[in-house]
Amino acid sequence: MIKAIRGTRDLLPPETALWNFVDETVRDVFRAYNFQEIRTPIFEETQLFARSVGEETDIVAKEMYTWEDRTRREGESAQSLTLRPENTAGVVRAYIEHKLWERGLNKLYYIGPQFRRERPQKGRYRQFYQIGAEAIGPESAGSESPARDAEILELLASLLNRLGIEEWRLQLNSIGCPADRARYAEALRKALAPLTMKMCADCQRRAVHNPLRVFDCKVPSDQPLIETLPRISQYLDEPCRKHFEQVQEILRAVEVPFTLNDRLVRGLDYYTRTAFEFTHGSLGAQNAILGGGRYDGLSESLGGPKAPGIGFAIGEDRLVLALKRPAEAVLRKPDVYIAPLGAGMDREAARLARELRGHSIVAELGDETFRLKKSFEIAAKLGARYILIVGENEVKSGAFALKNLESGEQVSVPRSELPARLEATS
Ligand code: HAM
């Protein structure tokens, strides 16, 4: 038997109702903040991720699904392609390719699958879904303002609250500008030099090539050593410190609680200044429900113009896990089960169903070969609120037996009144 690949999974009903509920709610929230949807391809040139996320990151070094694509025109060499492990790189690529700076500040969001070859466990999959947003544009459009950072964070707080996810914690840090990080990297190298002998092989490599990445280490025995390292907060220059202070001031004004965490450096190289994660207690080891930050130099590092930006991505799989409500609570059950009774009644039932569905009534359609008892059983199993009997007598008289399956009450309703009757109660 062929099964779904390890780390991937099927999302089945009724659980998909929760996903739809999340999608609809976030689209609604994005609308209120004037974000618009962007869709980029799920695979891109491998170089895009190497140059943005960074060669030394776990994502690029270990987790990408990459292949040599031979489907190019004759004479052209194969091209290295990669299933997107995240969507910020693709959005910034599109920003450059389509000269989106001409539109001023772009407030874009996306919902879609991402791919990372991580060890599967609860809340961690190889195909997972992100709901993300990016605010990016020329400096003159206000893209670098701390007001943008605070707006994004406030949006996230409101979104989580609206979904009924309340026990979140916003962890906030600033990782400064490239000059700050160069000085910090030097300090880290020095501090790491006497320690690396005792650390894992990955950390020994990171200590040389990209010491900040030591903070991505998940090896338990390395953690006490990592705890002793200097922190980026001591290396911020005055403009970065001030920017971070202003973000915090606005957050306090809009009453979004946060915790400063100067160990939070995020696992991707493109970040500058504000970096954040929202964690949730119920998620266990994979407790980051979302992450994000500023990436003021990303466009330039991909060959574009200066375009400061800030964004985030929510792990939708984890968000759904953190929702406390059962799928049934958001599932719309059929308003009516239409039960054709006897030969020739499928046609009449189909006509009625078409009319009712035209009024946005959720109608499930039975089959004329079913006995009435079977129709009742199916209607009950589906949780339909009404059953509508379509038999020869009903068609002749133009009045239909409509039974409320909750109260047991049965009435005879003229055909023309059926939509209003079912709409009024839906
Ligand atoms: P990230 O922290 O790599 O950031 O991923 C964001 C979120 O995606 C995580 O907090 C987590 O909820 C979810 N996630 C990541 N990997 C997995 C996985 N294997 N299984 C399930 N969920 C996962 C980014 O991707 C950045 N592009 C975010 C961003 C946007 N920064 C600026 N703009």
PDB file of C-alpha atoms in Angstrom, residues 63-328:
ATOM      1  CA  GLU A  63      16.685  20.847   5.467  1.00  0.00           C
ATOM      2  CA  MET A  64      15.950  21.873   1.896  1.00  0.00           C
ATOM      3  CA  TYR A  65      14.316  19.725  -0.768  1.00  0.00           C
ATOM      4  CA  THR A  66      16.554  20.489  -3.699  1.00  0.00           C
ATOM      5  CA  TRP A  67      16.858  18.860  -7.102  1.00  0.00           C
ATOM      6  CA  GLU A  68      18.535  19.386 -10.425  1.00  0.00           C
ATOM      7  CA  ASP A  69      15.846  20.273 -12.925  1.00  0.00           C
ATOM      8  CA  ARG A  70      16.585  19.059 -16.443  1.00  0.00           C
ATOM      9  CA  THR A  71      13.459  20.362 -18.123  1.00  0.00           C
ATOM     10  CA  ARG A  72      15.195  23.388 -19.601  1.00  0.00           C
ATOM     11  CA  ARG A  73      15.619  24.199 -23.243  1.00  0.00           C
ATOM     12  CA  GLU A  74      18.267  22.358 -25.229  1.00  0.00           C
ATOM     13  CA  GLY A  75      21.747  23.646 -24.669  1.00  0.00           C
ATOM     14  CA  GLU A  76      20.919  25.043 -21.242  1.00  0.00           C
ATOM     15  CA  SER A  77      22.402  23.306 -18.250  1.00  0.00           C
ATOM     16  CA  ALA A  78      20.276  21.857 -15.485  1.00  0.00           C
ATOM     17  CA  GLN A  79      19.035  24.296 -12.875  1.00  0.00           C
ATOM     18  CA  SER A  80      19.092  23.747  -9.151  1.00  0.00           C
ATOM     19  CA  LEU A  81      15.587  24.208  -7.759  1.00  0.00           C
ATOM     20  CA  THR A  82      14.268  24.043  -4.207  1.00  0.00           C
ATOM     21  CA  LEU A  83      10.839  23.641  -2.628  1.00  0.00           C
ATOM     22  CA  ARG A  84      10.422  26.807  -0.612  1.00  0.00           C
ATOM     23  CA  PRO A  85      11.335  26.317   3.063  1.00  0.00           C
ATOM     24  CA  GLU A  86       9.808  29.732   3.825  1.00  0.00           C
ATOM     25  CA  ASN A  87       8.148  32.527   1.885  1.00  0.00           C
ATOM     26  CA  THR A  88       9.933  35.793   2.760  1.00  0.00           C
ATOM     27  CA  ALA A  89      12.654  35.188   0.164  1.00  0.00           C
ATOM     28  CA  GLY A  90      10.049  34.582  -2.552  1.00  0.00           C
ATOM     29  CA  VAL A  91       8.127  37.737  -1.623  1.00  0.00           C
ATOM     30  CA  VAL A  92      11.267  39.883  -1.734  1.00  0.00           C
ATOM     31  CA  ARG A  93      12.256  38.265  -5.042  1.00  0.00           C
ATOM     32  CA  ALA A  94       8.825  39.222  -6.402  1.00  0.00           C
ATOM     33  CA  TYR A  95       9.187  42.739  -4.933  1.00  0.00           C
ATOM     34  CA  ILE A  96      12.375  43.208  -6.937  1.00  0.00           C
ATOM     35  CA  GLU A  97      11.188  41.424 -10.086  1.00  0.00           C
ATOM     36  CA  HIS A  98       7.964  43.446 -10.348  1.00  0.00           C
ATOM     37  CA  LYS A  99       9.413  46.761  -9.105  1.00  0.00           C
ATOM     38  CA  LEU A 100       6.876  46.846  -6.304  1.00  0.00           C
ATOM     39  CA  TRP A 101       8.638  49.859  -4.760  1.00  0.00           C
ATOM     40  CA  GLU A 102       6.690  51.946  -7.273  1.00  0.00           C
ATOM     41  CA  ARG A 103       3.615  51.192  -5.131  1.00  0.00           C
ATOM     42  CA  GLY A 104       5.160  52.677  -1.977  1.00  0.00           C
ATOM     43  CA  LEU A 105       4.709  50.526   1.118  1.00  0.00           C
ATOM     44  CA  ASN A 106       3.578  47.002   0.201  1.00  0.00           C
ATOM     45  CA  LYS A 107       1.559  45.189   2.849  1.00  0.00           C
ATOM     46  CA  LEU A 108       1.362  41.609   1.635  1.00  0.00           C
ATOM     47  CA  TYR A 109       0.186  38.338   3.140  1.00  0.00           C
ATOM     48  CA  TYR A 110       0.302  34.691   2.096  1.00  0.00           C
ATOM     49  CA  ILE A 111      -1.096  31.366   3.202  1.00  0.00           C
ATOM     50  CA  GLY A 112       0.514  28.211   1.891  1.00  0.00           C
ATOM     51  CA  PRO A 113       2.701  25.119   2.248  1.00  0.00           C
ATOM     52  CA  GLN A 114       6.432  25.225   3.033  1.00  0.00           C
ATOM     53  CA  PHE A 115       8.905  22.351   3.037  1.00  0.00           C
ATOM     54  CA  ARG A 116      11.744  21.475   5.406  1.00  0.00           C
ATOM     55  CA  ARG A 117      13.404  18.118   5.942  1.00  0.00           C
ATOM     56  CA  GLU A 118      13.177  18.197   9.736  1.00  0.00           C
ATOM     57  CA  ARG A 119      12.757  15.261  12.081  1.00  0.00           C
ATOM     58  CA  PRO A 120       8.971  14.850  12.243  1.00  0.00           C
ATOM     59  CA  GLN A 121       7.234  15.104  15.618  1.00  0.00           C
ATOM     60  CA  LYS A 122       4.105  16.705  17.036  1.00  0.00           C
ATOM     61  CA  GLY A 123       3.922  20.239  15.637  1.00  0.00           C
ATOM     62  CA  ARG A 124       6.839  19.644  13.261  1.00  0.00           C
ATOM     63  CA  TYR A 125       6.248  18.385   9.753  1.00  0.00           C
ATOM     64  CA  ARG A 126       8.136  18.231   6.474  1.00  0.00           C
ATOM     65  CA  GLN A 127       5.274  19.859   4.649  1.00  0.00           C
ATOM     66  CA  PHE A 128       3.733  22.459   6.904  1.00  0.00           C
ATOM     67  CA  TYR A 129       1.643  25.554   6.356  1.00  0.00           C
ATOM     68  CA  GLN A 130       2.467  29.150   7.060  1.00  0.00           C
ATOM     69  CA  ILE A 131       0.298  32.214   7.305  1.00  0.00           C
ATOM     70  CA  GLY A 132       2.700  35.081   6.798  1.00  0.00           C
ATOM     71  CA  ALA A 133       2.849  38.772   6.089  1.00  0.00           C
ATOM     72  CA  GLU A 134       5.482  41.230   4.912  1.00  0.00           C
ATOM     73  CA  ALA A 135       5.453  45.042   5.010  1.00  0.00           C
ATOM     74  CA  ILE A 136       8.152  46.190   2.610  1.00  0.00           C
ATOM     75  CA  GLY A 137       8.887  49.328   0.622  1.00  0.00           C
ATOM     76  CA  PRO A 138      11.233  52.266   0.143  1.00  0.00           C
ATOM     77  CA  GLU A 139      12.359  54.113   3.264  1.00  0.00           C
ATOM     78  CA  SER A 140      10.415  57.181   2.087  1.00  0.00           C
ATOM     79  CA  ALA A 141       7.204  55.135   2.473  1.00  0.00           C
ATOM     80  CA  GLY A 142       7.870  54.636   6.177  1.00  0.00           C
ATOM     81  CA  SER A 143       8.985  51.017   5.877  1.00  0.00           C
ATOM     82  CA  GLU A 144      11.745  51.469   8.448  1.00  0.00           C
ATOM     83  CA  SER A 145       9.566  53.094  11.075  1.00  0.00           C
ATOM     84  CA  PRO A 146       9.187  51.438  14.489  1.00  0.00           C
ATOM     85  CA  ALA A 147       5.471  52.109  13.956  1.00  0.00           C
ATOM     86  CA  ARG A 148       5.457  49.288  11.387  1.00  0.00           C
ATOM     87  CA  ASP A 149       7.050  46.838  13.846  1.00  0.00           C
ATOM     88  CA  ALA A 150       4.536  47.719  16.517  1.00  0.00           C
ATOM     89  CA  GLU A 151       1.621  47.514  14.079  1.00  0.00           C
ATOM     90  CA  ILE A 152       2.638  44.004  13.020  1.00  0.00           C
ATOM     91  CA  LEU A 153       3.006  42.857  16.627  1.00  0.00           C
ATOM     92  CA  GLU A 154      -0.317  44.387  17.635  1.00  0.00           C
ATOM     93  CA  LEU A 155      -1.964  42.698  14.633  1.00  0.00           C
ATOM     94  CA  LEU A 156      -0.625  39.352  15.832  1.00  0.00           C
ATOM     95  CA  ALA A 157      -1.801  39.877  19.395  1.00  0.00           C
ATOM     96  CA  SER A 158      -5.282  40.793  18.135  1.00  0.00           C
ATOM     97  CA  LEU A 159      -5.361  37.870  15.728  1.00  0.00           C
ATOM     98  CA  LEU A 160      -4.452  35.296  18.377  1.00  0.00           C
ATOM     99  CA  ASN A 161      -6.971  36.739  20.808  1.00  0.00           C
ATOM    100  CA  ARG A 162      -9.668  36.700  18.164  1.00  0.00           C
ATOM    101  CA  LEU A 163      -8.983  33.025  17.475  1.00  0.00           C
ATOM    102  CA  GLY A 164      -9.438  32.363  21.183  1.00  0.00           C
ATOM    103  CA  ILE A 165      -5.733  31.599  21.735  1.00  0.00           C
ATOM    104  CA  GLU A 166      -4.972  33.467  24.898  1.00  0.00           C
ATOM    105  CA  GLU A 167      -1.957  31.960  26.630  1.00  0.00           C
ATOM    106  CA  TRP A 168       0.605  33.325  24.197  1.00  0.00           C
ATOM    107  CA  ARG A 169       3.852  35.021  25.093  1.00  0.00           C
ATOM    108  CA  LEU A 170       5.564  37.543  22.880  1.00  0.00           C
ATOM    109  CA  GLN A 171       9.351  37.221  23.118  1.00  0.00           C
ATOM    110  CA  LEU A 172      11.078  40.274  21.766  1.00  0.00           C
ATOM    111  CA  ASN A 173      14.662  41.159  20.929  1.00  0.00           C
ATOM    112  CA  SER A 174      16.679  43.445  18.699  1.00  0.00           C
ATOM    113  CA  ILE A 175      19.576  41.906  16.809  1.00  0.00           C
ATOM    114  CA  GLY A 176      20.818  45.278  15.574  1.00  0.00           C
ATOM    115  CA  CYS A 177      22.244  46.269  12.220  1.00  0.00           C
ATOM    116  CA  PRO A 178      25.036  44.473  10.309  1.00  0.00           C
ATOM    117  CA  ALA A 179      27.726  46.652  11.914  1.00  0.00           C
ATOM    118  CA  ASP A 180      26.461  45.767  15.402  1.00  0.00           C
ATOM    119  CA  ARG A 181      26.410  42.139  14.485  1.00  0.00           C
ATOM    120  CA  ALA A 182      29.954  42.222  13.109  1.00  0.00           C
ATOM    121  CA  ARG A 183      31.196  43.545  16.464  1.00  0.00           C
ATOM    122  CA  TYR A 184      29.035  41.036  18.285  1.00  0.00           C
ATOM    123  CA  ALA A 185      30.250  38.155  16.088  1.00  0.00           C
ATOM    124  CA  GLU A 186      33.819  39.086  17.007  1.00  0.00           C
ATOM    125  CA  ALA A 187      32.970  39.024  20.697  1.00  0.00           C
ATOM    126  CA  LEU A 188      31.196  35.702  20.265  1.00  0.00           C
ATOM    127  CA  ARG A 189      34.166  34.178  18.443  1.00  0.00           C
ATOM    128  CA  LYS A 190      36.421  35.198  21.309  1.00  0.00           C
ATOM    129  CA  ALA A 191      34.054  33.840  23.938  1.00  0.00           C
ATOM    130  CA  LEU A 192      33.565  30.621  21.991  1.00  0.00           C
ATOM    131  CA  ALA A 193      37.233  29.908  21.362  1.00  0.00           C
ATOM    132  CA  PRO A 194      37.893  28.191  24.708  1.00  0.00           C
ATOM    133  CA  LEU A 195      34.485  26.435  24.672  1.00  0.00           C
ATOM    134  CA  THR A 196      34.123  24.871  21.235  1.00  0.00           C
ATOM    135  CA  MET A 197      36.215  21.815  22.156  1.00  0.00           C
ATOM    136  CA  LYS A 198      33.385  20.829  24.489  1.00  0.00           C
ATOM    137  CA  MET A 199      30.610  21.586  21.994  1.00  0.00           C
ATOM    138  CA  CYS A 200      28.919  19.609  19.202  1.00  0.00           C
ATOM    139  CA  ALA A 201      30.432  19.376  15.721  1.00  0.00           C
ATOM    140  CA  ASP A 202      27.858  21.796  14.290  1.00  0.00           C
ATOM    141  CA  CYS A 203      28.747  24.426  16.894  1.00  0.00           C
ATOM    142  CA  GLN A 204      32.455  23.999  16.193  1.00  0.00           C
ATOM    143  CA  ARG A 205      31.743  24.836  12.558  1.00  0.00           C
ATOM    144  CA  ARG A 206      29.332  27.661  13.426  1.00  0.00           C
ATOM    145  CA  ALA A 207      31.855  29.227  15.811  1.00  0.00           C
ATOM    146  CA  VAL A 208      34.133  29.790  12.843  1.00  0.00           C
ATOM    147  CA  HIS A 209      31.750  30.609   9.985  1.00  0.00           C
ATOM    148  CA  ASN A 210      28.708  32.255  11.580  1.00  0.00           C
ATOM    149  CA  PRO A 211      28.949  32.334  15.387  1.00  0.00           C
ATOM    150  CA  LEU A 212      25.436  33.759  15.856  1.00  0.00           C
ATOM    151  CA  ARG A 213      24.082  30.428  14.610  1.00  0.00           C
ATOM    152  CA  VAL A 214      25.394  28.775  17.787  1.00  0.00           C
ATOM    153  CA  PHE A 215      22.105  29.937  19.304  1.00  0.00           C
ATOM    154  CA  ASP A 216      20.249  27.540  16.946  1.00  0.00           C
ATOM    155  CA  CYS A 217      21.941  24.602  18.692  1.00  0.00           C
ATOM    156  CA  LYS A 218      19.500  22.168  20.253  1.00  0.00           C
ATOM    157  CA  VAL A 219      22.060  19.761  21.774  1.00  0.00           C
ATOM    158  CA  PRO A 220      21.221  19.688  25.529  1.00  0.00           C
ATOM    159  CA  SER A 221      24.826  19.431  26.770  1.00  0.00           C
ATOM    160  CA  ASP A 222      25.782  22.588  24.817  1.00  0.00           C
ATOM    161  CA  GLN A 223      23.098  24.726  26.448  1.00  0.00           C
ATOM    162  CA  PRO A 224      24.907  25.631  29.708  1.00  0.00           C
ATOM    163  CA  LEU A 225      27.886  26.828  27.639  1.00  0.00           C
ATOM    164  CA  ILE A 226      25.654  28.860  25.327  1.00  0.00           C
ATOM    165  CA  GLU A 227      24.079  30.462  28.417  1.00  0.00           C
ATOM    166  CA  THR A 228      27.456  31.993  29.315  1.00  0.00           C
ATOM    167  CA  LEU A 229      27.938  33.768  25.960  1.00  0.00           C
ATOM    168  CA  PRO A 230      27.687  37.558  25.570  1.00  0.00           C
ATOM    169  CA  ARG A 231      24.345  38.897  24.321  1.00  0.00           C
ATOM    170  CA  ILE A 232      23.542  41.085  21.330  1.00  0.00           C
ATOM    171  CA  SER A 233      21.743  43.618  23.554  1.00  0.00           C
ATOM    172  CA  GLN A 234      25.126  44.886  24.760  1.00  0.00           C
ATOM    173  CA  TYR A 235      26.268  45.590  21.180  1.00  0.00           C
ATOM    174  CA  LEU A 236      23.437  47.725  19.723  1.00  0.00           C
ATOM    175  CA  ASP A 237      24.419  51.129  18.381  1.00  0.00           C
ATOM    176  CA  GLU A 238      22.450  54.244  19.302  1.00  0.00           C
ATOM    177  CA  PRO A 239      19.989  54.288  16.310  1.00  0.00           C
ATOM    178  CA  CYS A 240      19.200  50.580  16.779  1.00  0.00           C
ATOM    179  CA  ARG A 241      18.751  50.968  20.519  1.00  0.00           C
ATOM    180  CA  LYS A 242      16.427  53.933  19.945  1.00  0.00           C
ATOM    181  CA  HIS A 243      14.431  52.119  17.254  1.00  0.00           C
ATOM    182  CA  PHE A 244      13.912  49.196  19.614  1.00  0.00           C
ATOM    183  CA  GLU A 245      12.935  51.527  22.455  1.00  0.00           C
ATOM    184  CA  GLN A 246      10.291  53.172  20.230  1.00  0.00           C
ATOM    185  CA  VAL A 247       8.818  49.804  19.233  1.00  0.00           C
ATOM    186  CA  GLN A 248       8.437  48.985  22.923  1.00  0.00           C
ATOM    187  CA  GLU A 249       6.883  52.365  23.718  1.00  0.00           C
ATOM    188  CA  ILE A 250       4.139  51.864  21.116  1.00  0.00           C
ATOM    189  CA  LEU A 251       3.532  48.316  22.314  1.00  0.00           C
ATOM    190  CA  ARG A 252       3.037  49.613  25.834  1.00  0.00           C
ATOM    191  CA  ALA A 253       0.654  52.295  24.515  1.00  0.00           C
ATOM    192  CA  VAL A 254      -1.501  49.708  22.723  1.00  0.00           C
ATOM    193  CA  GLU A 255      -1.213  47.361  25.713  1.00  0.00           C
ATOM    194  CA  VAL A 256       0.441  44.413  24.014  1.00  0.00           C
ATOM    195  CA  PRO A 257       2.458  42.592  26.695  1.00  0.00           C
ATOM    196  CA  PHE A 258       5.944  41.322  25.808  1.00  0.00           C
ATOM    197  CA  THR A 259       9.021  39.735  27.370  1.00  0.00           C
ATOM    198  CA  LEU A 260      12.512  40.834  26.370  1.00  0.00           C
ATOM    199  CA  ASN A 261      14.655  37.835  25.441  1.00  0.00           C
ATOM    200  CA  ASP A 262      18.195  38.610  24.329  1.00  0.00           C
ATOM    201  CA  ARG A 263      18.908  34.975  23.454  1.00  0.00           C
ATOM    202  CA  LEU A 264      16.400  35.167  20.652  1.00  0.00           C
ATOM    203  CA  VAL A 265      18.416  35.507  17.434  1.00  0.00           C
ATOM    204  CA  ARG A 266      16.104  33.579  15.045  1.00  0.00           C
ATOM    205  CA  GLY A 267      17.317  30.819  12.750  1.00  0.00           C
ATOM    206  CA  LEU A 268      17.555  32.823   9.520  1.00  0.00           C
ATOM    207  CA  ASP A 269      20.364  35.161   8.479  1.00  0.00           C
ATOM    208  CA  TYR A 270      18.390  38.008   6.899  1.00  0.00           C
ATOM    209  CA  TYR A 271      17.141  39.548  10.122  1.00  0.00           C
ATOM    210  CA  THR A 272      18.084  43.006  11.390  1.00  0.00           C
ATOM    211  CA  ARG A 273      16.854  44.928  14.428  1.00  0.00           C
ATOM    212  CA  THR A 274      13.471  43.707  15.740  1.00  0.00           C
ATOM    213  CA  ALA A 275      13.183  39.924  16.074  1.00  0.00           C
ATOM    214  CA  PHE A 276      10.305  38.138  17.777  1.00  0.00           C
ATOM    215  CA  GLU A 277       8.496  34.908  18.465  1.00  0.00           C
ATOM    216  CA  PHE A 278       5.132  34.133  19.983  1.00  0.00           C
ATOM    217  CA  THR A 279       5.205  30.975  22.058  1.00  0.00           C
ATOM    218  CA  HIS A 280       2.343  28.930  23.434  1.00  0.00           C
ATOM    219  CA  GLY A 281       2.435  26.710  26.490  1.00  0.00           C
ATOM    220  CA  SER A 282       0.245  23.904  25.135  1.00  0.00           C
ATOM    221  CA  LEU A 283       2.569  23.077  22.236  1.00  0.00           C
ATOM    222  CA  GLY A 284       5.343  21.258  24.109  1.00  0.00           C
ATOM    223  CA  ALA A 285       8.793  21.209  22.525  1.00  0.00           C
ATOM    224  CA  GLN A 286       7.671  22.933  19.321  1.00  0.00           C
ATOM    225  CA  ASN A 287       6.256  25.899  21.231  1.00  0.00           C
ATOM    226  CA  ALA A 288       6.928  28.685  18.685  1.00  0.00           C
ATOM    227  CA  ILE A 289       3.586  29.385  17.135  1.00  0.00           C
ATOM    228  CA  LEU A 290       5.082  32.093  14.942  1.00  0.00           C
ATOM    229  CA  GLY A 291       8.254  34.022  14.321  1.00  0.00           C
ATOM    230  CA  GLY A 292       9.400  37.076  12.465  1.00  0.00           C
ATOM    231  CA  GLY A 293      11.347  40.270  12.393  1.00  0.00           C
ATOM    232  CA  ARG A 294      12.887  43.024  10.351  1.00  0.00           C
ATOM    233  CA  TYR A 295      15.083  42.385   7.292  1.00  0.00           C
ATOM    234  CA  ASP A 296      16.224  45.829   6.207  1.00  0.00           C
ATOM    235  CA  GLY A 297      19.093  44.610   3.985  1.00  0.00           C
ATOM    236  CA  LEU A 298      17.459  41.600   2.325  1.00  0.00           C
ATOM    237  CA  SER A 299      16.367  43.284  -0.899  1.00  0.00           C
ATOM    238  CA  GLU A 300      19.870  44.659  -1.474  1.00  0.00           C
ATOM    239  CA  SER A 301      21.487  41.304  -0.802  1.00  0.00           C
ATOM    240  CA  LEU A 302      19.285  39.868  -3.581  1.00  0.00           C
ATOM    241  CA  GLY A 303      20.326  42.610  -6.010  1.00  0.00           C
ATOM    242  CA  GLY A 304      17.353  44.927  -5.411  1.00  0.00           C
ATOM    243  CA  PRO A 305      17.148  48.515  -4.148  1.00  0.00           C
ATOM    244  CA  LYS A 306      17.179  49.374  -0.474  1.00  0.00           C
ATOM    245  CA  ALA A 307      13.822  48.194   0.848  1.00  0.00           C
ATOM    246  CA  PRO A 308      13.461  47.846   4.596  1.00  0.00           C
ATOM    247  CA  GLY A 309      10.822  45.355   5.638  1.00  0.00           C
ATOM    248  CA  ILE A 310       9.314  43.479   8.518  1.00  0.00           C
ATOM    249  CA  GLY A 311       7.170  40.379   8.594  1.00  0.00           C
ATOM    250  CA  PHE A 312       6.226  37.176  10.301  1.00  0.00           C
ATOM    251  CA  ALA A 313       5.055  33.664   9.609  1.00  0.00           C
ATOM    252  CA  ILE A 314       2.630  31.713  11.750  1.00  0.00           C
ATOM    253  CA  GLY A 315       2.930  27.928  11.718  1.00  0.00           C
ATOM    254  CA  GLU A 316      -0.677  27.139  10.831  1.00  0.00           C
ATOM    255  CA  ASP A 317      -0.318  23.494  11.922  1.00  0.00           C
ATOM    256  CA  ARG A 318       0.705  24.700  15.383  1.00  0.00           C
ATOM    257  CA  LEU A 319      -1.968  27.387  15.435  1.00  0.00           C
ATOM    258  CA  VAL A 320      -4.642  24.762  14.780  1.00  0.00           C
ATOM    259  CA  LEU A 321      -3.160  22.579  17.553  1.00  0.00           C
ATOM    260  CA  ALA A 322      -3.409  25.518  19.957  1.00  0.00           C
ATOM    261  CA  LEU A 323      -7.066  26.167  19.152  1.00  0.00           C
ATOM    262  CA  LYS A 324      -9.057  24.695  21.940  1.00  0.00           C
ATOM    263  CA  ARG A 325     -12.347  24.347  20.160  1.00  0.00           C
ATOM    264  CA  PRO A 326     -13.359  21.076  18.508  1.00  0.00           C
ATOM    265  CA  ALA A 327     -13.872  21.046  14.751  1.00  0.00           C
ATOM    266  CA  GLU A 328     -17.598  20.476  15.310  1.00  0.00           C
TER     267      GLU A 328
END
